[in-house]
CSV table of C-alpha atoms in Angstrom, one decimal:
chain,number,residue,atom,x,y,z
A,1065,UNK,CA,18.4,-21.0,7.6
A,1066,UNK,CA,15.8,-19.4,5.4
A,1067,UNK,CA,16.9,-16.1,3.9
A,1068,UNK,CA,14.0,-13.7,4.0
A,1069,UNK,CA,13.3,-12.2,0.6
A,1070,UNK,CA,12.5,-8.5,0.3
A,1071,UNK,CA,11.8,-8.3,-3.4
A,1072,UNK,CA,8.6,-6.9,-4.9
A,1073,UNK,CA,7.7,-9.6,-7.5
A,1074,UNK,CA,4.5,-9.9,-9.6
A,1075,UNK,CA,3.0,-12.2,-7.0
A,1076,UNK,CA,3.0,-9.3,-4.5
A,1077,UNK,CA,1.0,-7.0,-6.8
A,1078,UNK,CA,-2.7,-6.6,-7.6
A,1079,UNK,CA,-2.6,-6.6,-11.4
A,1080,UNK,CA,-6.2,-6.9,-12.8
A,1081,UNK,CA,-9.1,-4.5,-12.4
A,1082,UNK,CA,-11.0,-7.5,-11.0
A,1083,UNK,CA,-8.4,-7.9,-8.2
A,1084,UNK,CA,-8.7,-4.2,-7.4
A,1085,UNK,CA,-12.5,-4.3,-7.5
A,1086,UNK,CA,-12.8,-7.2,-5.1
A,1087,UNK,CA,-10.9,-5.1,-2.4
A,1088,UNK,CA,-13.6,-2.4,-2.6
A,1089,UNK,CA,-16.3,-4.7,-1.4
A,1090,UNK,CA,-16.4,-4.7,2.4
A,1091,UNK,CA,-12.8,-3.9,3.0
A,1092,UNK,CA,-11.0,-3.5,6.3
A,1093,UNK,CA,-9.9,0.1,6.5
A,1094,UNK,CA,-6.9,2.0,7.9
A,1095,UNK,CA,-6.7,5.7,7.0
A,1096,UNK,CA,-5.2,9.0,7.7
A,1097,UNK,CA,-6.1,12.4,6.1
A,1098,UNK,CA,-3.8,11.8,3.2
A,1099,UNK,CA,-3.8,8.0,2.6
A,1100,UNK,CA,-6.4,5.3,2.9
A,1101,UNK,CA,-5.6,1.6,3.0
A,1102,UNK,CA,-8.4,-0.9,2.0
A,1103,UNK,CA,-7.7,-4.6,2.6
A,1104,UNK,CA,-9.5,-7.9,2.2
A,1105,UNK,CA,-8.2,-11.3,3.2
A,1106,UNK,CA,-6.8,-13.3,0.2
A,1107,UNK,CA,-6.1,-16.9,-0.4
A,1108,UNK,CA,-2.4,-16.4,-1.0
A,1109,UNK,CA,0.2,-16.9,1.7
A,1110,UNK,CA,1.3,-13.3,1.5
A,1111,UNK,CA,0.0,-9.8,1.2
A,1112,UNK,CA,-0.5,-8.1,-2.2
A,1113,UNK,CA,-0.4,-4.4,-3.0
A,1114,UNK,CA,-2.3,-2.2,-5.4
A,1115,UNK,CA,-1.7,1.6,-5.7
A,1116,UNK,CA,-3.9,4.3,-6.9
A,1117,UNK,CA,-2.7,7.9,-7.0
A,1118,UNK,CA,-5.3,10.1,-8.6
A,1119,UNK,CA,-4.3,12.8,-11.1
A,1120,UNK,CA,-6.8,15.1,-9.5
A,1121,UNK,CA,-4.8,15.1,-6.3
A,1122,UNK,CA,-1.3,14.7,-7.7
A,1123,UNK,CA,-1.1,16.5,-11.0
A,1124,UNK,CA,2.4,15.6,-12.2
A,1125,UNK,CA,3.5,12.1,-13.3
A,1126,UNK,CA,6.9,12.3,-11.6
A,1127,UNK,CA,5.2,13.2,-8.3
A,1128,UNK,CA,2.7,10.3,-8.6
A,1129,UNK,CA,5.6,8.0,-9.4
A,1130,UNK,CA,7.6,9.2,-6.5
A,1131,UNK,CA,4.7,8.6,-4.1
A,1132,UNK,CA,4.1,5.2,-5.5
A,1133,UNK,CA,7.9,4.3,-5.3
A,1134,UNK,CA,8.0,5.3,-1.6
A,1135,UNK,CA,4.9,3.3,-0.7
A,1136,UNK,CA,6.0,0.3,-2.8
A,1137,UNK,CA,9.4,0.3,-1.2
A,1138,UNK,CA,7.9,0.6,2.3
A,1139,UNK,CA,5.5,-2.4,1.5
A,1140,UNK,CA,8.5,-4.4,0.3
A,1141,UNK,CA,10.3,-3.9,3.6
A,1142,UNK,CA,7.2,-4.6,5.7
A,1143,UNK,CA,5.6,-7.4,3.7
A,1144,UNK,CA,6.6,-10.0,6.2
A,1145,UNK,CA,4.8,-8.2,9.1
A,1146,UNK,CA,1.6,-8.0,7.2
A,1147,UNK,CA,-1.2,-10.6,7.1
A,1148,UNK,CA,-2.3,-12.4,3.9
A,1149,UNK,CA,-4.5,-9.6,2.5
A,1150,UNK,CA,-5.0,-7.7,-0.7
A,1151,UNK,CA,-4.3,-4.0,0.0
A,1152,UNK,CA,-5.3,-1.1,-2.2
A,1153,UNK,CA,-3.6,2.2,-1.3
A,1154,UNK,CA,-5.7,5.3,-2.1
A,1155,UNK,CA,-3.7,8.5,-2.1
A,1156,UNK,CA,-5.6,11.8,-1.4
A,1157,UNK,CA,-4.8,15.4,-1.1
A,1158,UNK,CA,-2.0,16.6,1.1
A,1159,UNK,CA,0.5,13.9,0.3
A,1160,UNK,CA,2.5,16.3,-1.9
A,1161,UNK,CA,3.0,18.5,1.1
A,1162,UNK,CA,4.7,15.7,3.1
A,1163,UNK,CA,8.4,15.1,3.3
A,1164,UNK,CA,9.5,11.6,2.1
A,1165,UNK,CA,10.4,10.6,5.7
A,1166,UNK,CA,7.0,11.8,6.9
A,1167,UNK,CA,5.2,9.8,4.2
A,1168,UNK,CA,7.2,6.6,5.1
A,1169,UNK,CA,6.3,7.0,8.8
A,1170,UNK,CA,2.7,7.5,8.0
A,1171,UNK,CA,2.6,4.4,5.7
A,1172,UNK,CA,4.3,2.3,8.4
A,1173,UNK,CA,1.7,3.5,10.9
A,1174,UNK,CA,-1.0,2.5,8.6
A,1175,UNK,CA,0.5,-1.0,7.9
A,1176,UNK,CA,0.5,-1.5,11.7
A,1177,UNK,CA,-3.1,-0.3,12.1
A,1178,UNK,CA,-4.2,-2.5,9.3
A,1179,UNK,CA,-2.5,-5.6,10.8
A,1180,UNK,CA,-4.1,-4.9,14.2
A,1181,UNK,CA,-7.6,-4.5,12.7
A,1182,UNK,CA,-7.1,-7.7,10.7
A,1183,UNK,CA,-5.8,-9.8,13.5
A,1184,UNK,CA,-7.7,-8.1,16.3
């Protein structure tokens, strides 16, 4: 029996500016008022995640880190439900007003929407 891993290793991250840039050309989108997911198919066997939380929307570093931590953790738990795509998460205004649980719910909804758009 294969044990499913829920770690968030380097392979699951978008690391270079080039990897980020490639997602911005003709992406599949899933968005809400506060968060936009952009995705493009990748050649890996798994999804990869990149996060951008702009200072102009979230001024304080600890707030940006908290948002990134919540999204990253959520990705870690849902990575096996996602297709093999590179995902860039863009965080906009309004995220700071959300409770952690609300943010988690929203991100989960967006993962599902993205999977549907990709597979559908």
